Structures are given as C-alpha cells and as structure tokens.
CSV table of C-alpha atoms and ligand atoms in Angstrom, one decimal:
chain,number,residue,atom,x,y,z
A,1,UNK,CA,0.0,0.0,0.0
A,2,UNK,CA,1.5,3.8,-1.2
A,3,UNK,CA,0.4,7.0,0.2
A,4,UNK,CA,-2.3,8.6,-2.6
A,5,UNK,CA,-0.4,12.0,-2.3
A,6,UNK,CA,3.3,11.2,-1.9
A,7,UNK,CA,3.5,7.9,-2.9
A,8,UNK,CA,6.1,6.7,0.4
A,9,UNK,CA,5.1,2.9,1.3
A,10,UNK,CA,2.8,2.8,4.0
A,11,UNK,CA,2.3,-0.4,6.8
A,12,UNK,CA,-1.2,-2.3,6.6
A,13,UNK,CA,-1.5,-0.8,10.3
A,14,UNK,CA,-1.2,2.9,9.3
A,15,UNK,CA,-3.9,5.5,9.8
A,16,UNK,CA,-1.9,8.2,8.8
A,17,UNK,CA,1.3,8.9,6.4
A,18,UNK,CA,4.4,9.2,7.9
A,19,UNK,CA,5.8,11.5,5.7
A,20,UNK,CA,2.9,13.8,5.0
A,21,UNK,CA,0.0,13.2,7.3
A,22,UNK,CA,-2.2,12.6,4.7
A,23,UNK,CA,-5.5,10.5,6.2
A,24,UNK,CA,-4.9,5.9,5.2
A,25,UNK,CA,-8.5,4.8,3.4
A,26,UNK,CA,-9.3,1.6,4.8
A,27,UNK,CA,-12.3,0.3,3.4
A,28,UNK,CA,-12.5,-2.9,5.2
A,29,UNK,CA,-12.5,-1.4,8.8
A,30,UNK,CA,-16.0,0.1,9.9
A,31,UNK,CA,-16.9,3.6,10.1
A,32,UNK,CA,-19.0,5.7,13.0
A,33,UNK,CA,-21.5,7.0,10.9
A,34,UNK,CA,-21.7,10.8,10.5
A,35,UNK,CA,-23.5,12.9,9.5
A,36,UNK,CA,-24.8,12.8,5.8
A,37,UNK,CA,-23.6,15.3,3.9
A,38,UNK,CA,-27.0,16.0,2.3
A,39,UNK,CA,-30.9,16.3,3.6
A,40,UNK,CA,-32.8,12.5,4.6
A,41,UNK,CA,-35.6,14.4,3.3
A,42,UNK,CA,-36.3,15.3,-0.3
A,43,UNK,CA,-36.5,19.5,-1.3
A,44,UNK,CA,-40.2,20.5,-1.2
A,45,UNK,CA,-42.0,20.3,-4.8
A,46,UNK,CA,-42.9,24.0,-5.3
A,47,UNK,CA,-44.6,22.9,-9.0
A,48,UNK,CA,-47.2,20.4,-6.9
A,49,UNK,CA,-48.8,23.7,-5.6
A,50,UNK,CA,-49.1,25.2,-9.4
A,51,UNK,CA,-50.7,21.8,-10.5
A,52,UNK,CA,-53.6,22.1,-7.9
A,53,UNK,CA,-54.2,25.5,-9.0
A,54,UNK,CA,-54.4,24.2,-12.3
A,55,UNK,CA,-56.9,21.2,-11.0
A,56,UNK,CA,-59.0,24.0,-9.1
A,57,UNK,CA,-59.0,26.1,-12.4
A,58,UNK,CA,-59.7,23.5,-14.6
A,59,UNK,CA,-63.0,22.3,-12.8
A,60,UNK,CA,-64.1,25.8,-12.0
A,61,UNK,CA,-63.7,25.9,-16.1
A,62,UNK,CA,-65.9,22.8,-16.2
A,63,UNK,CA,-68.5,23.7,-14.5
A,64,UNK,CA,-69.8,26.2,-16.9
A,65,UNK,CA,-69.3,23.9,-19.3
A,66,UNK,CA,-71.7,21.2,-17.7
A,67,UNK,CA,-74.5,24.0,-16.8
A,68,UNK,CA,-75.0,25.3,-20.6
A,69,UNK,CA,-74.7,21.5,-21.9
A,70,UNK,CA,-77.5,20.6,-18.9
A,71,UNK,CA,-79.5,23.9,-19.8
A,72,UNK,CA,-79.6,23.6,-23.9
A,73,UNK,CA,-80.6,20.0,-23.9
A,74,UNK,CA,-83.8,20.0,-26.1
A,75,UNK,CA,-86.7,17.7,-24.8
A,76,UNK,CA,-85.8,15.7,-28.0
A,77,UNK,CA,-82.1,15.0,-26.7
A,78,UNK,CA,-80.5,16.9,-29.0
A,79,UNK,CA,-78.0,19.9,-28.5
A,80,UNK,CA,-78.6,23.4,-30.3
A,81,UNK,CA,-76.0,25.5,-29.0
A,82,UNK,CA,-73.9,24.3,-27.1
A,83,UNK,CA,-71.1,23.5,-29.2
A,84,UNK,CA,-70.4,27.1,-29.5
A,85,UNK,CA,-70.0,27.3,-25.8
A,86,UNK,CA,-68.0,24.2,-25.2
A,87,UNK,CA,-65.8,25.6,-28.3
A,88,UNK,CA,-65.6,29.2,-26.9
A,89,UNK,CA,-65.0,28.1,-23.5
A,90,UNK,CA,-62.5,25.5,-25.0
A,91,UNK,CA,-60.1,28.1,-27.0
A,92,UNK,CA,-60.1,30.0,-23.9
A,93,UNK,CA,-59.0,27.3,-21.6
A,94,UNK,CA,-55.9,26.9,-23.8
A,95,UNK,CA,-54.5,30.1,-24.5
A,96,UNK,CA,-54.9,31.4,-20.6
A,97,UNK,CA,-54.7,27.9,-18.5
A,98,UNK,CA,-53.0,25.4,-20.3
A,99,UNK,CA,-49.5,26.9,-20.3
A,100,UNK,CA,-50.1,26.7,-16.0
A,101,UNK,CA,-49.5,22.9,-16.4
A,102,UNK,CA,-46.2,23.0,-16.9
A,103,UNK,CA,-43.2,23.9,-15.4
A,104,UNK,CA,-41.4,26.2,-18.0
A,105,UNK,CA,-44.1,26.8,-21.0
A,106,UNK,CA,-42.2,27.4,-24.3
A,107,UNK,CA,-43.8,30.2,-25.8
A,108,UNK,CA,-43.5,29.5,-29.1
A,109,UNK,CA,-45.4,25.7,-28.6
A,110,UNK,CA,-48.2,27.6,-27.2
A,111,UNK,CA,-48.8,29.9,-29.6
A,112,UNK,CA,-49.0,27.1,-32.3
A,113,UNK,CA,-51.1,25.2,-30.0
A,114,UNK,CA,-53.1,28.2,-29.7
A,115,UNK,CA,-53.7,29.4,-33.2
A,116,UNK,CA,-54.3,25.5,-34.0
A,117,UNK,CA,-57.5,25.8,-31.6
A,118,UNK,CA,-58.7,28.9,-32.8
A,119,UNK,CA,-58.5,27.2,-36.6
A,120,UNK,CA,-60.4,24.2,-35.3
A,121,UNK,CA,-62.8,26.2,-33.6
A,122,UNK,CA,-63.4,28.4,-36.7
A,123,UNK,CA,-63.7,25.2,-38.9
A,124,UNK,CA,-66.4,24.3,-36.4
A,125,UNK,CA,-68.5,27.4,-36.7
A,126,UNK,CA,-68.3,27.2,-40.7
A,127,UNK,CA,-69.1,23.8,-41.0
A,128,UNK,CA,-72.2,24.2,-38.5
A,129,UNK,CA,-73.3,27.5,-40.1
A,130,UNK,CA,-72.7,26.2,-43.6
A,131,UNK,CA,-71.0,29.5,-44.1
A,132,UNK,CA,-67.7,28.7,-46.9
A,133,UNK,CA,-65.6,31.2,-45.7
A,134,UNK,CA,-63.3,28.7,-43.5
A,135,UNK,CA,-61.4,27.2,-46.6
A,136,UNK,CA,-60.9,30.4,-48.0
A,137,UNK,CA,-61.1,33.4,-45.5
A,138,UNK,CA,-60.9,32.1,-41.9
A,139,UNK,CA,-58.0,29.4,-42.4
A,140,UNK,CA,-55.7,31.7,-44.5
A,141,UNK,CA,-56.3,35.0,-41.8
A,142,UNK,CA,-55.4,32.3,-38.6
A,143,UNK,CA,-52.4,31.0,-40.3
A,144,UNK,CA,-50.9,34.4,-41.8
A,145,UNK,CA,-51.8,35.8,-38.4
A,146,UNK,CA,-49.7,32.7,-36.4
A,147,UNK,CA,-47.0,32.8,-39.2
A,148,UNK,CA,-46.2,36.4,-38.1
A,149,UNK,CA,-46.8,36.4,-34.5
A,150,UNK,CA,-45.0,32.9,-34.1
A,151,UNK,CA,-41.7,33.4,-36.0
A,152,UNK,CA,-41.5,37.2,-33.9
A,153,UNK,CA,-41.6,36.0,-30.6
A,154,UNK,CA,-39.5,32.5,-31.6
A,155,UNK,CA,-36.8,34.8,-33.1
A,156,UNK,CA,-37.3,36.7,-30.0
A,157,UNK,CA,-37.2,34.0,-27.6
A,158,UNK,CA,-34.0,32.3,-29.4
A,159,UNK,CA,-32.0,35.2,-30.6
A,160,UNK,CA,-30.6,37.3,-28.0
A,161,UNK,CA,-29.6,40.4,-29.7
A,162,UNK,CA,-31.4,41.8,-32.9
A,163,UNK,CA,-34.5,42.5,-31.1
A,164,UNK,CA,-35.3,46.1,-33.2
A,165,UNK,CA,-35.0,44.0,-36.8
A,166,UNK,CA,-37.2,41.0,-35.3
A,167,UNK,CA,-39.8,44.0,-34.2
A,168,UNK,CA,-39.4,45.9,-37.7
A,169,UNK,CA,-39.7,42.9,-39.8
A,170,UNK,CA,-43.1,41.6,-37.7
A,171,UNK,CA,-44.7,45.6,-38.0
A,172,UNK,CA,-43.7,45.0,-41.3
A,173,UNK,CA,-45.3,41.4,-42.0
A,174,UNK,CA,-48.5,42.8,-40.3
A,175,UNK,CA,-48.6,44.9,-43.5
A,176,UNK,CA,-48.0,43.1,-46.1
A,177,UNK,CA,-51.0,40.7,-44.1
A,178,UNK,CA,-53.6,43.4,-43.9
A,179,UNK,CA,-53.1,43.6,-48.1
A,180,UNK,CA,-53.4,39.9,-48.0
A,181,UNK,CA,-57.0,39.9,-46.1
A,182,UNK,CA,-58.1,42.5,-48.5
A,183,UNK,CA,-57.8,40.0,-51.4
A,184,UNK,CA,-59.1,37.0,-49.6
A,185,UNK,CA,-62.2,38.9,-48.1
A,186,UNK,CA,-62.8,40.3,-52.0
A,187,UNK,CA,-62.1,36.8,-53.2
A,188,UNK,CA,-64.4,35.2,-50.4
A,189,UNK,CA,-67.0,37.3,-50.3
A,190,UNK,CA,-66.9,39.0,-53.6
A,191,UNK,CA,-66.3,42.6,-52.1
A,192,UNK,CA,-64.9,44.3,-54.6
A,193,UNK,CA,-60.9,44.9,-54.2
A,194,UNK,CA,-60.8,49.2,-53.6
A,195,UNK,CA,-57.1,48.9,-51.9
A,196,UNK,CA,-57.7,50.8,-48.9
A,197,UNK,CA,-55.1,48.2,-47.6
A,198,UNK,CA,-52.6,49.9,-48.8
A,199,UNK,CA,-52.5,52.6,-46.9
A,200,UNK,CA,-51.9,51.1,-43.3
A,201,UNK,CA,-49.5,49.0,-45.6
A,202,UNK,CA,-47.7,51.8,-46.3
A,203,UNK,CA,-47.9,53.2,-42.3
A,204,UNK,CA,-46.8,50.3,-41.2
A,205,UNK,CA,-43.7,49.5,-43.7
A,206,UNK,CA,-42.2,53.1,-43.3
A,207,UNK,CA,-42.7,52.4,-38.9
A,208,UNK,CA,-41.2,49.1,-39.5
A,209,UNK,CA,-38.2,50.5,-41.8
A,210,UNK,CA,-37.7,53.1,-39.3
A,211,UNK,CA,-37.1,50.4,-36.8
A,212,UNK,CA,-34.6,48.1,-38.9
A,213,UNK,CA,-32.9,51.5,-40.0
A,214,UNK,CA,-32.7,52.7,-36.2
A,215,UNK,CA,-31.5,48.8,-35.6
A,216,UNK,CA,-28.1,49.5,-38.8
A,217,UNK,CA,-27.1,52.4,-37.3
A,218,UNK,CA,-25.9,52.4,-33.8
A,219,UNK,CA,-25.3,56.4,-34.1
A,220,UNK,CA,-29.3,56.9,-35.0
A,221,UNK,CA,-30.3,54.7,-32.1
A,222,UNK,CA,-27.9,56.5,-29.5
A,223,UNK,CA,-28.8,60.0,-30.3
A,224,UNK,CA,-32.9,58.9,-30.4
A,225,UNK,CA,-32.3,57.3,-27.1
A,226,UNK,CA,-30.5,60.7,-25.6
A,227,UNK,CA,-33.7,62.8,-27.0
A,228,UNK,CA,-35.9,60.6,-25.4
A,229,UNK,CA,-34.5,59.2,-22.4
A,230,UNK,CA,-34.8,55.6,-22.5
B,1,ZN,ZN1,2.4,10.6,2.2
C-alpha cells in the first residue's frame, strides 16, 4: 500500500502517512456514521402547488361547461348551441390555463397550439353554419396571423440580440397581411378589391423600416435614445 499523495510505502496498520499526514483509506474497517452530507428528506416540490391551482381552475372551467350543456338539452335529446359554448370556452382554456400545467411553458409551442385551436374552432363554426368562408377566408387569416406572430416571438425568444429588426420585420409582416385579407375577403365574399389596404401597408412598412434602420445604425439609435430618455 502507497500514500495517494506522496507515494512513500505505507504499513497495513497505518492510519496516517508518515511523511505527509495525509488520512490511510481503509475500506474494510468500519466507520462511525456521520453525518450525511446531504438532507434525509427530499427539497419541497414547489410545482405540486401550481398543478392544484391548475386542478381548481380546470373544474371551476368545467363547471360552466356542464350547466350550458344541462340547460340547452332540447326535450328531444339533442343539442342546439352548445357547441359554440363548449368551443368558446375550450379556446379559452388553452391560451390562458394550459401553459399553467407546466413547469417552463415554451412560448412559441403555445402559440401554435393556440392558433391551432382557434382554426379548429373556426372550422367548427363554418361547417355548422354552412358559411364557406373557412377554406378560403378564416383558415388563410389564422395562419398568416400565427406565421407572423410565431416566428416574432420564436426569433425573440431564441436570438438574443437583434431585437429592433425581429420588431421591424413583424410591423412589417402585419402589412403586407392586412393587403393579403383584403384580397381573400374580395375573393371570399366577392367585395370588390378598392385597396384601402394599402395605406396602413404603407404606415406600417415606413414604422417598421424606421425600426430596422434605427437597428443598422448604432449612431441613430444612440442619439434617439438621448432625445428621449430611455
Ligand atoms: Zn504521504
């Protein structure tokens, strides 16, 4: 047996080097126990208390649910309007109280979670209504609308500098989207295409190339931020 720090040969016997004091290991001979070095008991869960809330929420969100179901069942057994309800109450429930569920909610998973149930939910309208607008009005709005919103806060949430083009680019996209609902709503519901789009277009694209200009050049920015203090 060597000492683990100066390597001098040590006796079978010894507790301690005699060269430089440092402490013999010997597994086979029983210890006191001590103290552990770490808690018996196990840290306290703080994400079982945000779960209950959930639970509480979700049946307090339930229970309206049940008492329009109970109060538009027709005599004949049948339902009349209760799937707007239980649809309303539905889209709601996920954008505000789902994300509660869990620890660390990635906000770009529940915003395409949450566009995907305001899609569904207009589907359902249309196809109860027999209104034809979902295919080629309410579908295309929803997903330009997500397509803007979600790639602006992703960009956001992954990039850490660049914030002022991300901003400028989504003012911008907004634009361009408000030209697009012009044509589907003319296309839709044969109104006939007049342009007004274009001018909130045009607000909006000089607003945003303000902001991607301010976000070049770093002299702009600093003097705009010594005029007005932020
Ligand atoms: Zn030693």
């Amino acid at each position: 047996m060597y000492c683990i720090k100066c390597g001098v040969k040590l006796e079978d016997t010894e507790k301690k080097c005699p060269l430089c004091g440092t402490v013999v290991y010997h597994p086979e001979l029983t210890r006191a126990p001590a103290e552990p070095l770490y808690p018996a008991q196990k840290m306290p869960q703080y994400g079982s208390e945000k779960r209950a809330v959930s639970g509480i929420l979700l049946l307090l969100f339930l229970i309206p649910m049940l008492l329009s179901c109970v109060s538009d069942l027709q005599p004949d057994g049948k339902l009349d309007w209760f799937g707007y309800v239980a649809g309303g109450l539905t889209v709601t429930y996920v954008i505000v109280f789902l994300p509660l569920w869990f620890q660390k909610p990635n906000p770009v998973v529940f915003l395409g979670i949450d566009f995907a149930a305001v899609a569904l939910f207009l589907a359902y309208i249309d196809w109860q209504t027999q209104g034809g607008w979902f295919w080629g009005f309410g579908l295309p709005v929803t997903l330009g609308v997500a397509a803007v919103i979600c790639t602006m806060v992703a960009l956001l949430h992954y990039l850490r500098r660049g914030k002022l083009f991300v901003y400028g680019g989504a003012i911008m996209g907004f634009g361009v989207l408000v030209l697009i609902i012009e044509w589907l709503l003319s296309r839709t519901f044969q109104i006939p295409f007049v342009g007004w789009s274009f001018y909130p277009m045009v607000v909006v694209c000089l607003l945003g190339g303000c902001l991607i200009y301010l976000a070049i050049h770093r002299s702009a920015r600093e003097a705009l931020q010594r005029k007005l203090f932020f």
